[in-house]
GROMACS .gro file of C-alpha atoms in nm:
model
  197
    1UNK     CA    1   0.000   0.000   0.000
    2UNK     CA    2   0.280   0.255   0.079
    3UNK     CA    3   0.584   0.090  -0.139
    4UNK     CA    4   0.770   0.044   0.141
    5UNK     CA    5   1.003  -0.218   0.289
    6UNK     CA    6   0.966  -0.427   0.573
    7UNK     CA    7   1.231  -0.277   0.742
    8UNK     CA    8   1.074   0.064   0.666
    9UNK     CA    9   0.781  -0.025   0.858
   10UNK     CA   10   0.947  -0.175   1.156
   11UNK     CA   11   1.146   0.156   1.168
   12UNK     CA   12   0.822   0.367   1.132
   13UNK     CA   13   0.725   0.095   1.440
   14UNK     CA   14   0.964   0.191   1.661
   15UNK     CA   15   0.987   0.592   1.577
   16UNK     CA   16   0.596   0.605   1.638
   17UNK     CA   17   0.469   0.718   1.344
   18UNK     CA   18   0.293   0.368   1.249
   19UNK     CA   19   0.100   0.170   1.513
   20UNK     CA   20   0.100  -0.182   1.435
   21UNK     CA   21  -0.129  -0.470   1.609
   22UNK     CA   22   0.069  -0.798   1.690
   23UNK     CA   23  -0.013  -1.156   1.651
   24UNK     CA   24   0.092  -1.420   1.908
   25UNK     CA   25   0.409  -1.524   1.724
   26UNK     CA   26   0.533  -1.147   1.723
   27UNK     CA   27   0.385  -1.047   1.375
   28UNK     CA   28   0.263  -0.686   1.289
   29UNK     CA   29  -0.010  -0.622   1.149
   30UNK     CA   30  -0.173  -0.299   1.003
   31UNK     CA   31  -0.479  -0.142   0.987
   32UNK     CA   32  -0.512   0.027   0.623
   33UNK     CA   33  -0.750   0.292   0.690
   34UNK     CA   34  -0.448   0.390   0.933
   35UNK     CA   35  -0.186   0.323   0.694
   36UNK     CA   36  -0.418   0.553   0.425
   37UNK     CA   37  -0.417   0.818   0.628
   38UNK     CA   38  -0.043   0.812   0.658
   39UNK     CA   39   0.025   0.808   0.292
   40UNK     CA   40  -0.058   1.173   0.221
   41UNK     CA   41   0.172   1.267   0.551
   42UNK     CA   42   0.467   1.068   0.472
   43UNK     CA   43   0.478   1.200   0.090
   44UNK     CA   44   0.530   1.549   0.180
   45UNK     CA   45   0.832   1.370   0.439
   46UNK     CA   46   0.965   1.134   0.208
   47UNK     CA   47   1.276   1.246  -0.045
   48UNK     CA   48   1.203   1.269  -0.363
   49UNK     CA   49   1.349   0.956  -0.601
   50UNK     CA   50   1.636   1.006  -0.811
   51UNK     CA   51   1.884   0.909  -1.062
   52UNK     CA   52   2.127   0.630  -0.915
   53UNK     CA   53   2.451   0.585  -1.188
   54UNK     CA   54   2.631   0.278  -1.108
   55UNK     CA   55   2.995   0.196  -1.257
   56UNK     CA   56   3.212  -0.104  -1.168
   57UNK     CA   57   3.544  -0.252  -1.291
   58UNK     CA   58   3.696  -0.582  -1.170
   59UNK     CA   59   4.016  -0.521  -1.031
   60UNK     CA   60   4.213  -0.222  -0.824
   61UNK     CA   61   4.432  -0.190  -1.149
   62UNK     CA   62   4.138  -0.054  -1.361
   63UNK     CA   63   4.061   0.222  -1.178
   64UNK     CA   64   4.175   0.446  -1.398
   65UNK     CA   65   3.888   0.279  -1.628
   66UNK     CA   66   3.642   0.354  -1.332
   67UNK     CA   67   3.718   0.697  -1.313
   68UNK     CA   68   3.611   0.712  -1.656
   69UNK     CA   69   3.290   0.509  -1.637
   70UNK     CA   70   3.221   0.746  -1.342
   71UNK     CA   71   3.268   1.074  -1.588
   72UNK     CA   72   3.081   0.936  -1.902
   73UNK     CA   73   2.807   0.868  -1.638
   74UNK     CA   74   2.811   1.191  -1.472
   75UNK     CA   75   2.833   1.359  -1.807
   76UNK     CA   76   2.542   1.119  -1.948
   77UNK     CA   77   2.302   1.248  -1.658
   78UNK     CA   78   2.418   1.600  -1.652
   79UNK     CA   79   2.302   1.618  -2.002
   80UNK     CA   80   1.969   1.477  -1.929
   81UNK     CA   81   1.905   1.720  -1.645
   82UNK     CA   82   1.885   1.453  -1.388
   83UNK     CA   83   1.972   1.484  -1.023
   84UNK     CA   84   2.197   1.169  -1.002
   85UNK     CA   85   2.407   0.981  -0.755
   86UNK     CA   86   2.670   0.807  -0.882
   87UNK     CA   87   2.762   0.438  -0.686
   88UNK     CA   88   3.136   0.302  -0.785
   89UNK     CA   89   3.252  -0.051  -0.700
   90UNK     CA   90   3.554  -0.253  -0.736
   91UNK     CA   91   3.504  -0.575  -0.703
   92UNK     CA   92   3.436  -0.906  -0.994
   93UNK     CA   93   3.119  -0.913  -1.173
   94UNK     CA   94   3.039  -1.255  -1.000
   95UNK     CA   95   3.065  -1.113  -0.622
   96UNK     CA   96   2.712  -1.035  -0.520
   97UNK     CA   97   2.867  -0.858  -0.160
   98UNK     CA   98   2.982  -0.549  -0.320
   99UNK     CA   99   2.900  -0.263  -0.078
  100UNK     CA  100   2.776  -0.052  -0.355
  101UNK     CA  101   2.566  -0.326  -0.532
  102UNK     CA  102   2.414  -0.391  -0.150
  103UNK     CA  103   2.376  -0.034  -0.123
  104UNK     CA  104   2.167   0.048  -0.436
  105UNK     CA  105   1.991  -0.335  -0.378
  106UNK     CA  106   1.861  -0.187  -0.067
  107UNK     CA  107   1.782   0.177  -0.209
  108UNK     CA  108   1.567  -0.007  -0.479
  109UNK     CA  109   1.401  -0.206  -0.233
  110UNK     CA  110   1.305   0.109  -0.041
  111UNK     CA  111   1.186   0.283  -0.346
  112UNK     CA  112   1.454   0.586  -0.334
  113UNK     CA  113   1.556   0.534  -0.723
  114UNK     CA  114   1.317   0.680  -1.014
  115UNK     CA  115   1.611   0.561  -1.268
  116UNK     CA  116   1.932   0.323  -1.309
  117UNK     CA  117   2.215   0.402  -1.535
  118UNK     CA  118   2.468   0.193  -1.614
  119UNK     CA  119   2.740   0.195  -1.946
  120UNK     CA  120   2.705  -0.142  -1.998
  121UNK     CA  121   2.443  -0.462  -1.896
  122UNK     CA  122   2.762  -0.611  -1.753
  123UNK     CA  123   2.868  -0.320  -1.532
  124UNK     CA  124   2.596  -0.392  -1.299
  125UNK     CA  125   2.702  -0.819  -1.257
  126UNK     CA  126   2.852  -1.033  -1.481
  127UNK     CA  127   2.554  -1.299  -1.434
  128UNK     CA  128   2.244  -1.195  -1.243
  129UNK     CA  129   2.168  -0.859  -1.366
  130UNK     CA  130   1.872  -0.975  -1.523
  131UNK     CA  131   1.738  -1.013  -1.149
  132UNK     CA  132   1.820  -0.654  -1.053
  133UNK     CA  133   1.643  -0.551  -1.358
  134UNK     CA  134   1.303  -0.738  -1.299
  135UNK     CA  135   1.322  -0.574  -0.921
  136UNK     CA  136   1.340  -0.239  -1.105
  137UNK     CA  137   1.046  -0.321  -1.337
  138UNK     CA  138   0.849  -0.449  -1.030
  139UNK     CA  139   0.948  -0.135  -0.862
  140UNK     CA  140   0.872   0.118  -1.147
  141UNK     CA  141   1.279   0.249  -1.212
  142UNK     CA  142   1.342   0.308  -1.529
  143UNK     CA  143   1.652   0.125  -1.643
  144UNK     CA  144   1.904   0.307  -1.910
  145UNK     CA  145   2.182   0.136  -2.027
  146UNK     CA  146   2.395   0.405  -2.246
  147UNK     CA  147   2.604   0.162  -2.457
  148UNK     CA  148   2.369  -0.089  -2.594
  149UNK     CA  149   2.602  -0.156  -2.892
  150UNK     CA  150   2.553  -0.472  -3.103
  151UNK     CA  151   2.443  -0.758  -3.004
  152UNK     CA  152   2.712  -1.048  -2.970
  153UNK     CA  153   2.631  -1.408  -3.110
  154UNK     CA  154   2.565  -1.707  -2.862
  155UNK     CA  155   2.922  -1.807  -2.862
  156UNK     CA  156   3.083  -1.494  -2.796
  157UNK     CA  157   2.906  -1.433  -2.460
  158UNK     CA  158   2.958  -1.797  -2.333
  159UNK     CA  159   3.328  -1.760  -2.430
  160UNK     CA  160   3.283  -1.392  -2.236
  161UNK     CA  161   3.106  -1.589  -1.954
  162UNK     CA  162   3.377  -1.883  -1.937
  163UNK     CA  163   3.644  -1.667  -1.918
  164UNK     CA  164   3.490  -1.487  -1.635
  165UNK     CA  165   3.449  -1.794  -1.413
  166UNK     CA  166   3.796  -1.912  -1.524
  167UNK     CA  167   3.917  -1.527  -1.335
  168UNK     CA  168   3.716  -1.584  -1.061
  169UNK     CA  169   3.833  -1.929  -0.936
  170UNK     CA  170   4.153  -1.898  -1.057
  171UNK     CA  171   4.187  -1.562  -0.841
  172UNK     CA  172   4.106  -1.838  -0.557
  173UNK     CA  173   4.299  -2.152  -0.708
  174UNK     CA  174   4.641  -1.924  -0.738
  175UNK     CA  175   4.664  -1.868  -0.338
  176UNK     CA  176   4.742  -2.233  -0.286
  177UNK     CA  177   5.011  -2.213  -0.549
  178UNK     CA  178   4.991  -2.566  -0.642
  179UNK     CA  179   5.090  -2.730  -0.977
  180UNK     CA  180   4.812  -2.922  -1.019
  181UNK     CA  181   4.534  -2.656  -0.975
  182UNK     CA  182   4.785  -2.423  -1.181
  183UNK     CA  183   4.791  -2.716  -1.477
  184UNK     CA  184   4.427  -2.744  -1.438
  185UNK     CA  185   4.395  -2.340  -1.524
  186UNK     CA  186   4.629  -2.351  -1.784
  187UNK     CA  187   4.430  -2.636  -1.966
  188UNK     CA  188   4.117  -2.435  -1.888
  189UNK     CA  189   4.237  -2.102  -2.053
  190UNK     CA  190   4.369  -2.304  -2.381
  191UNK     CA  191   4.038  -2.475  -2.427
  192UNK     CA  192   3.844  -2.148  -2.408
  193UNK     CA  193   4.135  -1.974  -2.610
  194UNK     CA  194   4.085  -2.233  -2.859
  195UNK     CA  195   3.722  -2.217  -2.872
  196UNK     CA  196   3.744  -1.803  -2.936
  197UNK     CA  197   3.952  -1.897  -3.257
   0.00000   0.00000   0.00000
């Protein structure tokens, strides 16, 4: 009824400004002529949404690309007359703990964001950004991605998508230095190598 989070409410709980009935087992529960009446106070209370720009690169050495990510998204919003926030991360694709991606997760969830912007699909996660996409659509955020460009054939993103994985565990297989796991990798990246050609 409000577009709120439960976490919203149980805040709004404890500050007073929502009354909530409980069950045996601890539940709240809400009377909605009560929670109508508080829609037309909280909207004058709550901020308005805005434009949330997100940029990521993979690895501390790219940061140099993030700084540019972060300037053709600031640009890319300036020129649409947006008021924006841009969120940077630096962190793989595949990592789903990023304190940036948990930040804007949670500022979707609470319905702070009118708009995502991104440079590229991939920018936001590697695999999974599908899901943050249908939680925008459910949540009414308008998604922009600024570089659509083409789109690549069926083999070129798995290769994109093997060689990801292959970064990712071999990140983790290289602090054990051992032989085996470092043959294993070496196979890995020829076979994928191979396929590309």
């Amino acid at each position: 009824t409000l577009g709120v989070s439960i976490s919203t409410l149980r805040r709004w709980d404890a500050e007073g400004k929502l009354h909530a009935n409980r069950t045996r087992s601890g539940h709240r529960r809400y009377d909605v002529s009560e929670l109508v009446g508080l829609t037309s106070s909280l909207s004058a209370e709550m901020p308005s949404k805005r434009t949330v720009a997100y940029a990521r690169v993979s690895s501390a050495d790219q940061k140099g690309d993030l700084e540019r990510q972060k300037q053709v998204l600031e640009l890319f919003c300036a020129s649409h007359g947006w008021t924006y926030e841009v969120i940077a991360d630096l962190g793989s694709g595949m990592n789903y703990r990023k304190k940036g991606l948990l930040r804007l997760l949670n500022m979707l969830i609470d319905g702070e964001i009118e708009r995502l912007v991104v440079t590229h699909k991939d920018r936001l996660l590697r695999f999974g950004a599908e899901m943050v996409f249908a939680v925008c659509e459910m949540k009414n955020v308008e998604v922009v991605i600024i570089n659509k460009g083409t789109e690549s054939s069926f083999e070129e993103d798995l290769a994109k998508d093997v060689l990801e994985i292959i970064t990712v565990f071999s990140a983790r297989l290289y602090g054990s230095r051992s032989k085996k796991n470092q043959k294993l990798l070496d196979g890995m990246k020829k076979a994928v190598a191979d396929s590309e050609n």
